[in-house]
Short mmCIF file of C-alpha atoms in Angstrom, two decimals:
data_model
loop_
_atom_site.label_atom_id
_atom_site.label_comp_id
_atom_site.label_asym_id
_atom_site.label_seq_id
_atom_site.Cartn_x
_atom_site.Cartn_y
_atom_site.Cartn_z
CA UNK A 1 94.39 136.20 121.74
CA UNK A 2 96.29 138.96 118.80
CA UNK A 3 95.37 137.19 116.18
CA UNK A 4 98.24 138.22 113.14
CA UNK A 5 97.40 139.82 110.41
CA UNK A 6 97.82 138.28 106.88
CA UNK A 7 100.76 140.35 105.07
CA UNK A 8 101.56 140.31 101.10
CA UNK A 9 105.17 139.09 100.97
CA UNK A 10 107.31 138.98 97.93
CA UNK A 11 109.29 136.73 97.02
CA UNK A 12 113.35 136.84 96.90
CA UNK A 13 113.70 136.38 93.27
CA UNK A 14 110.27 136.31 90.94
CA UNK A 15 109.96 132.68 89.94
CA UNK A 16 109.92 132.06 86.41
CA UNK A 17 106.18 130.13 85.17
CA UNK A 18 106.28 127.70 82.28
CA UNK A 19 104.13 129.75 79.57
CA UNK A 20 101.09 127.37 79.90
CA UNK A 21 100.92 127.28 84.15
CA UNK A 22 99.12 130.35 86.12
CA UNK A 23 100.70 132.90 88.07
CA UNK A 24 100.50 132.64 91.94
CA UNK A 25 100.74 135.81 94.54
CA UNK A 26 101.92 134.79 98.16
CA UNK A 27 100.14 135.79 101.33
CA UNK A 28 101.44 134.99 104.22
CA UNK A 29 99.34 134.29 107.54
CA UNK A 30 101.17 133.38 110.42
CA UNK A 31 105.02 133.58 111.28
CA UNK A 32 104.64 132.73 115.25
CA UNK A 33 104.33 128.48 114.45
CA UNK A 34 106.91 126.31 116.68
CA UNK A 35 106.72 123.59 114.08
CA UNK A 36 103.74 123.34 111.29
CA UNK A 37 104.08 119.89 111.46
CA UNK A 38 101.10 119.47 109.39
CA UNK A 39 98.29 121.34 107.19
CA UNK A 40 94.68 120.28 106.01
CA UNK A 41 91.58 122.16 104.47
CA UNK A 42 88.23 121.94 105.93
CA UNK A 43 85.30 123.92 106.78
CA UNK A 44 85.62 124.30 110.30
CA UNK A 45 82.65 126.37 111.27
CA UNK A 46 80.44 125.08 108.47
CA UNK A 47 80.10 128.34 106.81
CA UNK A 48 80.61 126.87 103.22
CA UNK A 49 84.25 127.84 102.68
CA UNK A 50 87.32 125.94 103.01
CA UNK A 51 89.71 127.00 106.46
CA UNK A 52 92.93 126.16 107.04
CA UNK A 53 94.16 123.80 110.22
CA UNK A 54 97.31 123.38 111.48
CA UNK A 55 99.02 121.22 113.26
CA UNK A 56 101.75 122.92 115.82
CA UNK A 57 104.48 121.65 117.93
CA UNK A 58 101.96 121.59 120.94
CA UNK A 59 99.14 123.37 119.71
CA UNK A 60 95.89 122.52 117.27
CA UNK A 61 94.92 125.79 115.69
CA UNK A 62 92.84 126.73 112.53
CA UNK A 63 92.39 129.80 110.55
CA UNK A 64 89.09 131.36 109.26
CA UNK A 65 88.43 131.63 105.16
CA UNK A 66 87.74 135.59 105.48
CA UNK A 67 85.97 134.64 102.16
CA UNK A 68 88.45 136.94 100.06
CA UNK A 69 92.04 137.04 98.75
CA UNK A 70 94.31 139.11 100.24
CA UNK A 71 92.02 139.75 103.71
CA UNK A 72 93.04 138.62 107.22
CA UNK A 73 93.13 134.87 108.60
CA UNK A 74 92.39 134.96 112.12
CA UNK A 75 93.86 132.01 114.07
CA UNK A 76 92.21 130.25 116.16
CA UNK A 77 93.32 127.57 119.06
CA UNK A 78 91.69 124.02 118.98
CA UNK A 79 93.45 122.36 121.62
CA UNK A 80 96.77 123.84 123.21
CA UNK A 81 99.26 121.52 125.41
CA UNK A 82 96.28 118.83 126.09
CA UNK A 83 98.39 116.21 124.04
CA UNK A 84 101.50 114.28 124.94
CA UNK A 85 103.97 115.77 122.26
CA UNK A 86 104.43 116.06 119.75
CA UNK A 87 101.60 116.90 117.89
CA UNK A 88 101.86 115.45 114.04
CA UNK A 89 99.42 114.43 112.10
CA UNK A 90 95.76 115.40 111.44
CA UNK A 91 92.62 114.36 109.48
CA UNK A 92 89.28 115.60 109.29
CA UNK A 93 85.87 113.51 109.94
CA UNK A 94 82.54 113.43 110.72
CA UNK A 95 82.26 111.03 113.98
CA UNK A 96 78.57 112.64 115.45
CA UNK A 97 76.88 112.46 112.00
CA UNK A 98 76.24 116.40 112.55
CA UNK A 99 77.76 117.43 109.14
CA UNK A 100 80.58 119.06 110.74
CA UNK A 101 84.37 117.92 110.89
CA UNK A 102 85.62 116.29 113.97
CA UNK A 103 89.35 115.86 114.48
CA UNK A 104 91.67 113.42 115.11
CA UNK A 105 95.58 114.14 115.98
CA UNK A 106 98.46 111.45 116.38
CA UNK A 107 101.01 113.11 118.86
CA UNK A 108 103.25 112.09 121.67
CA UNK A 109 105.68 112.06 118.11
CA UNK A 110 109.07 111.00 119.48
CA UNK A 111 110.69 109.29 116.56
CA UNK A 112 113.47 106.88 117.77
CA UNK A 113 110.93 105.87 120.60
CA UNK A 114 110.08 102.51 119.08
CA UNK A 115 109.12 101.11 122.59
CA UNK A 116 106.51 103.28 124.07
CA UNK A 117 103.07 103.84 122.41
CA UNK A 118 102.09 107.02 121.06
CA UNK A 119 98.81 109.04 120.97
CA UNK A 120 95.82 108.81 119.03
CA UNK A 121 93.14 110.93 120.24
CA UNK A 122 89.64 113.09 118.53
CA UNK A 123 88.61 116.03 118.95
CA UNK A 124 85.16 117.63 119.66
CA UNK A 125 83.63 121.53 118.91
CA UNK A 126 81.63 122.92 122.12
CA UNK A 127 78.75 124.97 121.38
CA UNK A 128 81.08 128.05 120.19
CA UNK A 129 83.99 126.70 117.69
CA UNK A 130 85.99 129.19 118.44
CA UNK A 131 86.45 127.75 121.64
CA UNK A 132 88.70 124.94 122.84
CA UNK A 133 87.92 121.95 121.97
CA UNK A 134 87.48 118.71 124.14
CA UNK A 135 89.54 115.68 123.56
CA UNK A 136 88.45 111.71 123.50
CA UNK A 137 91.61 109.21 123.54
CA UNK A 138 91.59 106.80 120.64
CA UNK A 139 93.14 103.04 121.06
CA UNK A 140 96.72 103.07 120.56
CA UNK A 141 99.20 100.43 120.82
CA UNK A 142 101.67 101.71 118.32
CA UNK A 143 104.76 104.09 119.13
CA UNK A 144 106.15 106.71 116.39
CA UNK A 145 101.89 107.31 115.21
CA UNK A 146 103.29 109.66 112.56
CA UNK A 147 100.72 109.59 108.86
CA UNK A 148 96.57 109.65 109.91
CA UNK A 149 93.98 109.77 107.24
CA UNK A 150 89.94 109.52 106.85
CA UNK A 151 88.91 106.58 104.28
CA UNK A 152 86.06 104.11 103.52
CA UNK A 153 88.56 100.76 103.61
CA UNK A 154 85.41 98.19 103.49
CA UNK A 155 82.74 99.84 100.72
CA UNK A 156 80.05 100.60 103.43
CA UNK A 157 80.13 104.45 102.62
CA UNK A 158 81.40 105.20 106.00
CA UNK A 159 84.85 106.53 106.93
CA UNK A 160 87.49 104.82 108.83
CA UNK A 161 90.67 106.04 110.44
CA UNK A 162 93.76 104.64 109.27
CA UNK A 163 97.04 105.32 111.25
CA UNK A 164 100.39 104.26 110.13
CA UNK A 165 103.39 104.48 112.30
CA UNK A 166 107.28 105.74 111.34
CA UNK A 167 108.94 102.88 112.75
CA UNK A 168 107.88 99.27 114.14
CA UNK A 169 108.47 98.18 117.88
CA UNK A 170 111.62 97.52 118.92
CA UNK A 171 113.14 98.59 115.79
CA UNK A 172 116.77 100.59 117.00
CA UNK A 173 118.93 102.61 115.56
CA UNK A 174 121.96 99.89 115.75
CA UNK A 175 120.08 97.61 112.82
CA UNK A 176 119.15 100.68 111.14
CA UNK A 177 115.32 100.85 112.21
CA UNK A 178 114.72 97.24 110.48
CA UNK A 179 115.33 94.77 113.72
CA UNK A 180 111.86 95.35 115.47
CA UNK A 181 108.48 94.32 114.36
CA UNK A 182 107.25 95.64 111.23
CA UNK A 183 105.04 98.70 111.43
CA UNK A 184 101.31 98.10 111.76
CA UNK A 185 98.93 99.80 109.97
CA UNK A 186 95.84 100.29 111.52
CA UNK A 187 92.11 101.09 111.01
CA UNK A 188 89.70 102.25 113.29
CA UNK A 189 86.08 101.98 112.96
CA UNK A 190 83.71 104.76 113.87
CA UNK A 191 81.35 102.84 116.79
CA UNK A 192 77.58 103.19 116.37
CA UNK A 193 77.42 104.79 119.84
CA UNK A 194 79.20 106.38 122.50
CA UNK A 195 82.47 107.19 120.41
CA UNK A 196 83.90 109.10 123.78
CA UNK A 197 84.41 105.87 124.98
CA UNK A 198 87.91 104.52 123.85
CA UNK A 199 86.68 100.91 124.23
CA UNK A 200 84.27 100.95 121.75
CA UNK A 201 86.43 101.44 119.30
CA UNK A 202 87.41 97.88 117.24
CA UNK A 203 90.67 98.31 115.48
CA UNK A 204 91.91 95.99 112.47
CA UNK A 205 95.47 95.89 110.92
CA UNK A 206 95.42 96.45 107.47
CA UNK A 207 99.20 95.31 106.94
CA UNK A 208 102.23 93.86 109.28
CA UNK A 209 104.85 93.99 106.70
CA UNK A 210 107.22 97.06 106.23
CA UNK A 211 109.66 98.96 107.81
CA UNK A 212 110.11 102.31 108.29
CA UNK A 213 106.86 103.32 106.77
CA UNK A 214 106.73 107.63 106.04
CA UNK A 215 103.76 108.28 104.43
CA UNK A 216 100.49 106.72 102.41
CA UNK A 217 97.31 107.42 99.98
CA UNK A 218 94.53 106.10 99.51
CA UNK A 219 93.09 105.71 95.97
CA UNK A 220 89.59 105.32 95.23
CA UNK A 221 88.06 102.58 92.81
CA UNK A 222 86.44 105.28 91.13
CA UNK A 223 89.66 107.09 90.41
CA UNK A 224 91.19 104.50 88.88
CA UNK A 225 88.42 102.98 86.46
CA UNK A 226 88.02 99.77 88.57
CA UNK A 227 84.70 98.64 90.22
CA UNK A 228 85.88 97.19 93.38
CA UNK A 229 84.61 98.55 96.57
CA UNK A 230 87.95 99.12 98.36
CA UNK A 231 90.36 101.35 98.02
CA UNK A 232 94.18 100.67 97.13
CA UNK A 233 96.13 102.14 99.73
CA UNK A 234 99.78 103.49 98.32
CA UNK A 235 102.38 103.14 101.23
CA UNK A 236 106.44 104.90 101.06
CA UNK A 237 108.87 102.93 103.38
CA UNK A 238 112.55 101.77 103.25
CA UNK A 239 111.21 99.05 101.15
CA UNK A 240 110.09 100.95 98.53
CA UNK A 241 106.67 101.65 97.01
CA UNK A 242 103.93 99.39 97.74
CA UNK A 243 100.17 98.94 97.62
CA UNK A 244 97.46 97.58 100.15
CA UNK A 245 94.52 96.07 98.35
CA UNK A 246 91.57 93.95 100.10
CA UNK A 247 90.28 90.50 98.03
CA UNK A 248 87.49 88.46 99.77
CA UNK A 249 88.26 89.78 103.53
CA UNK A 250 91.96 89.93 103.06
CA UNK A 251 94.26 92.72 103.00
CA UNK A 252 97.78 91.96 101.03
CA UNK A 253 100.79 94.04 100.45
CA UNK A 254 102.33 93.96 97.29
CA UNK A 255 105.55 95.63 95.79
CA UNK A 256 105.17 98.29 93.28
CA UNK A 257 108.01 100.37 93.28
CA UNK A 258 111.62 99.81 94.49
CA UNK A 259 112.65 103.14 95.82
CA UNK A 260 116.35 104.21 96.14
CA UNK A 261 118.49 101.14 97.50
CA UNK A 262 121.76 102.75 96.73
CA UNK A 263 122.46 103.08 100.44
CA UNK A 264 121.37 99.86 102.27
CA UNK A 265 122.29 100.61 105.63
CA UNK A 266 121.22 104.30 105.96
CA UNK A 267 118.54 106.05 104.40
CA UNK A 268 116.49 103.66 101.55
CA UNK A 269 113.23 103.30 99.46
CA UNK A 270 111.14 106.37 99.72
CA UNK A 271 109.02 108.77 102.38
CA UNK A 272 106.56 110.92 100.89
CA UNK A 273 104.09 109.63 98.08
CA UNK A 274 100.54 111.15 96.54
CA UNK A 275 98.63 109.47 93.57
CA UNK A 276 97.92 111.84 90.68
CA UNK A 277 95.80 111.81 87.17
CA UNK A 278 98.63 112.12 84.38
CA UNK A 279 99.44 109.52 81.89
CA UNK A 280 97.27 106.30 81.43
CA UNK A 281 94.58 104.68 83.22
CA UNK A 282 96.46 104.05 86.65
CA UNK A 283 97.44 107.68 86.39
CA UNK A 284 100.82 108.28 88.14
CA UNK A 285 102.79 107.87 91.77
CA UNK A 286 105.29 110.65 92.85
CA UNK A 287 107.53 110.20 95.88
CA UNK A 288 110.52 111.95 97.25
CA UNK A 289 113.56 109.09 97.83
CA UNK A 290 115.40 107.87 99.52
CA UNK A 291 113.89 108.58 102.57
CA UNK A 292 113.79 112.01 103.62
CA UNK A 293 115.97 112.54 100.39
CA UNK A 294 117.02 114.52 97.42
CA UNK A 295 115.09 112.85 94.54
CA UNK A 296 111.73 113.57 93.14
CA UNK A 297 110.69 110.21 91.55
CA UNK A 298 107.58 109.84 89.51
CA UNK A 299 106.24 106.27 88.81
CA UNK A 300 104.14 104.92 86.02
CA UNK A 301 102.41 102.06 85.72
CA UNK A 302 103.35 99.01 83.53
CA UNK A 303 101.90 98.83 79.88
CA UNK A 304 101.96 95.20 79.88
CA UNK A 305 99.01 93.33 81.85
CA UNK A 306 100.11 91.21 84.80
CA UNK A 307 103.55 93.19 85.49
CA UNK A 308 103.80 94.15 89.15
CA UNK A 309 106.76 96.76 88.86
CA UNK A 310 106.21 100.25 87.89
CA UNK A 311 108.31 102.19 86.02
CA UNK A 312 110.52 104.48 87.91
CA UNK A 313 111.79 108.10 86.56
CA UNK A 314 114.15 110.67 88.74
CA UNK A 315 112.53 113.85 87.78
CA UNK A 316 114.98 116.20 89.94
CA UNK A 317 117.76 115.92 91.87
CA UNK A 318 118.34 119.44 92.79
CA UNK A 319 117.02 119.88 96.21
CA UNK A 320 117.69 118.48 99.97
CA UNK A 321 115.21 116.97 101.81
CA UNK A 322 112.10 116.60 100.05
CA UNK A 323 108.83 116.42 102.92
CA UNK A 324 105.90 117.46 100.82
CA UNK A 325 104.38 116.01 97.96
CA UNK A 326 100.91 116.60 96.43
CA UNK A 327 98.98 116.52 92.70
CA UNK A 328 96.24 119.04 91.99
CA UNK A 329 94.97 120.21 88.65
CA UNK A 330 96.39 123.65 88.74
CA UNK A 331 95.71 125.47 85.23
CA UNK A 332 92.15 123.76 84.54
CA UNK A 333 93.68 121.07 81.87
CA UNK A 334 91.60 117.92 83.62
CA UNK A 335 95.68 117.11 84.45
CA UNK A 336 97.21 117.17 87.54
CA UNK A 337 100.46 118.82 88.48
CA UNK A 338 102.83 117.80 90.87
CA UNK A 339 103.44 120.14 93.74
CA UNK A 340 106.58 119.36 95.86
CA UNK A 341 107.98 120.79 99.08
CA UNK A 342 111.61 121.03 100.28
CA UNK A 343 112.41 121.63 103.50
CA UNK A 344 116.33 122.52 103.53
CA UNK A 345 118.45 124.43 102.26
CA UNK A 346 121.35 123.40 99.89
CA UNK A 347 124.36 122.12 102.58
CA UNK A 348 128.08 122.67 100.28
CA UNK A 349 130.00 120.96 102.89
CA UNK A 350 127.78 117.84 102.12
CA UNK A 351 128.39 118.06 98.41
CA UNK A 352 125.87 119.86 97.11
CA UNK A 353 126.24 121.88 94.32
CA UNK A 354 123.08 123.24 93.35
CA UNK A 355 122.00 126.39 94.41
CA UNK A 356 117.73 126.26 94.41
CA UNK A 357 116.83 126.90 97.97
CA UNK A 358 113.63 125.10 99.97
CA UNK A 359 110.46 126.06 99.43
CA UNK A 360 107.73 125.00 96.87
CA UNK A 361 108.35 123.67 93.23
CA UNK A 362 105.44 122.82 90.42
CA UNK A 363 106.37 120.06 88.07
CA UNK A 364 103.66 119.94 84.72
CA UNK A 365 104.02 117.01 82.68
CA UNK A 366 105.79 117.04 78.79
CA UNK A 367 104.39 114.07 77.01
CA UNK A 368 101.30 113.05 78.37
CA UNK A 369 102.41 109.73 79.61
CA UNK A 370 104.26 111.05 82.90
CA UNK A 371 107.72 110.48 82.29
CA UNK A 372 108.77 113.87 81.20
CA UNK A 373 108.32 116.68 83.52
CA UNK A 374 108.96 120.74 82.97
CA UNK A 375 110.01 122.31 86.56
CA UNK A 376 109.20 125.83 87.85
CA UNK A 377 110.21 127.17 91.28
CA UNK A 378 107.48 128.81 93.21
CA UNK A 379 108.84 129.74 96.31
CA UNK A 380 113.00 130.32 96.19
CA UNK A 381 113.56 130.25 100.28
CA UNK A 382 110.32 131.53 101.94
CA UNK A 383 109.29 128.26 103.40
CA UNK A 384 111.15 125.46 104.85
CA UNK A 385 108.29 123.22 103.60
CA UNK A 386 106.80 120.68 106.30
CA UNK A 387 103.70 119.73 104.86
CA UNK A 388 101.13 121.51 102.24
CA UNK A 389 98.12 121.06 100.74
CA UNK A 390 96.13 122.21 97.84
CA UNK A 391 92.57 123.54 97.72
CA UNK A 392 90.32 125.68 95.52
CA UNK A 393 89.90 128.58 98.84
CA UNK A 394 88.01 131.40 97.45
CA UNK A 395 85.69 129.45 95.47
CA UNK A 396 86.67 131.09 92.06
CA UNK A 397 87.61 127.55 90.40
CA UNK A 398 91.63 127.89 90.85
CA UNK A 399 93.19 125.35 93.29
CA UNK A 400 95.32 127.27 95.61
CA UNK A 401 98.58 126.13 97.89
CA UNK A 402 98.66 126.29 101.14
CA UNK A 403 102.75 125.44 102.95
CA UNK A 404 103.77 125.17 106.55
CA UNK A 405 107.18 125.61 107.31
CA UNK A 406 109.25 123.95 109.97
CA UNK A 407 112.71 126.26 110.40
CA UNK A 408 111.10 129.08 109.13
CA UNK A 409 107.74 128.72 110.99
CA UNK A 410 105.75 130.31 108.68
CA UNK A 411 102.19 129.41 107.01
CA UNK A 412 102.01 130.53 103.37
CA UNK A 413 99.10 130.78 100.92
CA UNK A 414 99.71 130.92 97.04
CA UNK A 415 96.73 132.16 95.40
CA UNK A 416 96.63 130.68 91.92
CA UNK A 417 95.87 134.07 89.72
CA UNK A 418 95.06 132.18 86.06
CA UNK A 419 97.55 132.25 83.22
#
């Protein structure tokens, strides 16, 4: 395999930092992806530091923490045309008990393909991890598999896989993706024994109620304040914002946020969503509506007991296509940012009249409360953002970006330098 070399790349126009957030420097490590579908963090070879995986058009591949800034990321291939494809989506978790990640991938991603199921399969290390690794199907009965993530749903301290699905069965393009099924989302349970074999794996559904259902996060009692064992789990679909919570046995679905409805029969409520510590107890929600649209919305919780809405604010318009969305405490204030990713460019023949390109933007909140946000471009054009992720990767106690691009097919790092 060449494995490419990470290059120092500069940015078209020097972004301009609000006075109180740090300074980032770009490195660049790959430019060969198809589509970066998806990034994640882990330690992959259980050296202690944080590398990066990737999820390609038809490839698995990760890239080695050389332990210092500025110093080559060799790639490495995981799994390479084993998958029905797409690949797109990707979580890490310990299924062996060794102490070391296992993988699991949702692919065969074929988005208006509401009547065949997808793919749901793991993925083992051999004895060498830079080799290939092997691949164990998962049960799958859903088609469009497109959000995966590693969670304790039931308080037992172990990890379960929860898969939600773009689009429910049936659903067509004629009734505007809403005159199927609803989606199901669906857990997984680790099995105590013999995890290669697909049947020992129970499944549960969490929630039968949504449509068109883009992305979700779990939130952790502890997070929050609250001492129940299970976690709320914050799901984006065309019918807005709304939260999965387990009482006695039972999961519900309940409405917290009503997305964009200005366009009922095309694009509505809201895709991508992450759950943040600004403002009060609850902390915040930020999405990107409608779906797969032009609006980065910020919601905070309700000041009056017993209210079920949250309070929506549009904190930018200026940007097509929002995919990325995530909240990390970047300048060491015990208060997160918000980190947002857009993947086009600015289209004039569809009425756009703003001129800030795709690419990465950092929001840091005004008044405390998370309805006031100050805006500062990070990346003008150098990424058509996918999916990214932030981590702390050289250990120095800075959380660092990570951004895979889809046109541009690119990986980027943004080392966070300090004010």
């Amino acid at each position: 395999m060449r494995y490419l070399l990470s290059v120092l790349v500069a940015l078209a126009a020097p972004p301009l930092f609000a006075a109180d957030l740090p300074k980032f420097k770009t490195q660049e490590i790959d430019t060969g992806l198809k589509i970066g579908y998806a990034v994640i963090t882990a330690d992959i070879d259980g050296d202690k530091k944080l590398d990066i995986v990737v999820v390609d058009q038809h490839k698995i591949v990760w890239y080695r923490n050389p332990g210092q800034t500025d110093a080559p990321w060799k790639k490495h291939v995981i799994l390479d045309g084993k998958t029905r494809p797409d690949n797109v989506c990707i979580a890490p978790i310990d299924i062996d008990g060794d102490g070391l990640p296992e993988l699991v991938v949702g692919a065969a991603w074929k988005p208006f393909d509401t009547a065949t199921a997808a793919q749901l399969v793991w993925l083992k290390r051999g004895k060498n991890v830079t080799d290939e690794w092997t691949m164990h199907e998962l049960p799958c009965d859903e088609p469009t598999v497109h959000r995966v993530r590693v969670f304790d749903i039931d308080g037992d301290g172990k990890p379960e896989i929860v898969h939600v699905p773009l689009m429910g069965r049936g659903s067509s393009a004629k009734g505007n993706w809403t005159d199927g099924k609803p989606v199901r989302i669906v857990a997984l349970k680790i099995p105590a024994k013999d995890p290669e074999k697909k049947e020992n794996w129970k499944t549960e559904v969490l929630s039968e109620e949504l449509n068109v259902a883009h992305n979700f996060w779990p939130e952790h009692p502890q997070a929050a304040g609250r001492e129940h064992p299970t976690p709320n789990i914050y799901v984006t679909s065309y019918d807005g914002v709304h939260v999965l919570s387990e009482e006695k046995g039972k999961w519900t679905t309940n409405k917290i946020g009503v997305g964009n409805q200005a366009n009922p029969k095309s694009n509505r409520g809201a895709s991508e969503i992450k759950v943040g510590r600004v403002g009060g107890r609850l902390g915040t929600i930020a999405t990107i509506e409608p779906w797969h649209g032009n609006q980065v919305v910020v919601y905070t919780a309700p000041e009056k007991a017993g209210e079920k809405l949250w309070e929506r604010h549009v904190i930018d318009e200026q940007l097509r296509w929002g995919h990325a969305v995530w909240f990390a405490d970047l300048d060491g204030d015990k208060v997160d940012e918000l980190i947002i990713g857009v993947r086009d460019d600015p289209n004039p023949k569809a009425g756009d009249t703003f001129k800030e390109r795709r690419g990465v933007r950092v929001y840091k909140c005004t008044d405390g409360k998370g309805a006031r946000w100050e805006r500062t471009i990070l990346d003008d054009g150098g990424v058509a953002v996918e999916d990214l992720t932030a981590a702390d990767l050289d250990g120095d106690g800075k959380v660092d970006i990570i951004a895979v691009g889809r046109q541009t097919g690119n990986a980027r790092i943004y080392w966070n330098q300090g004010k």
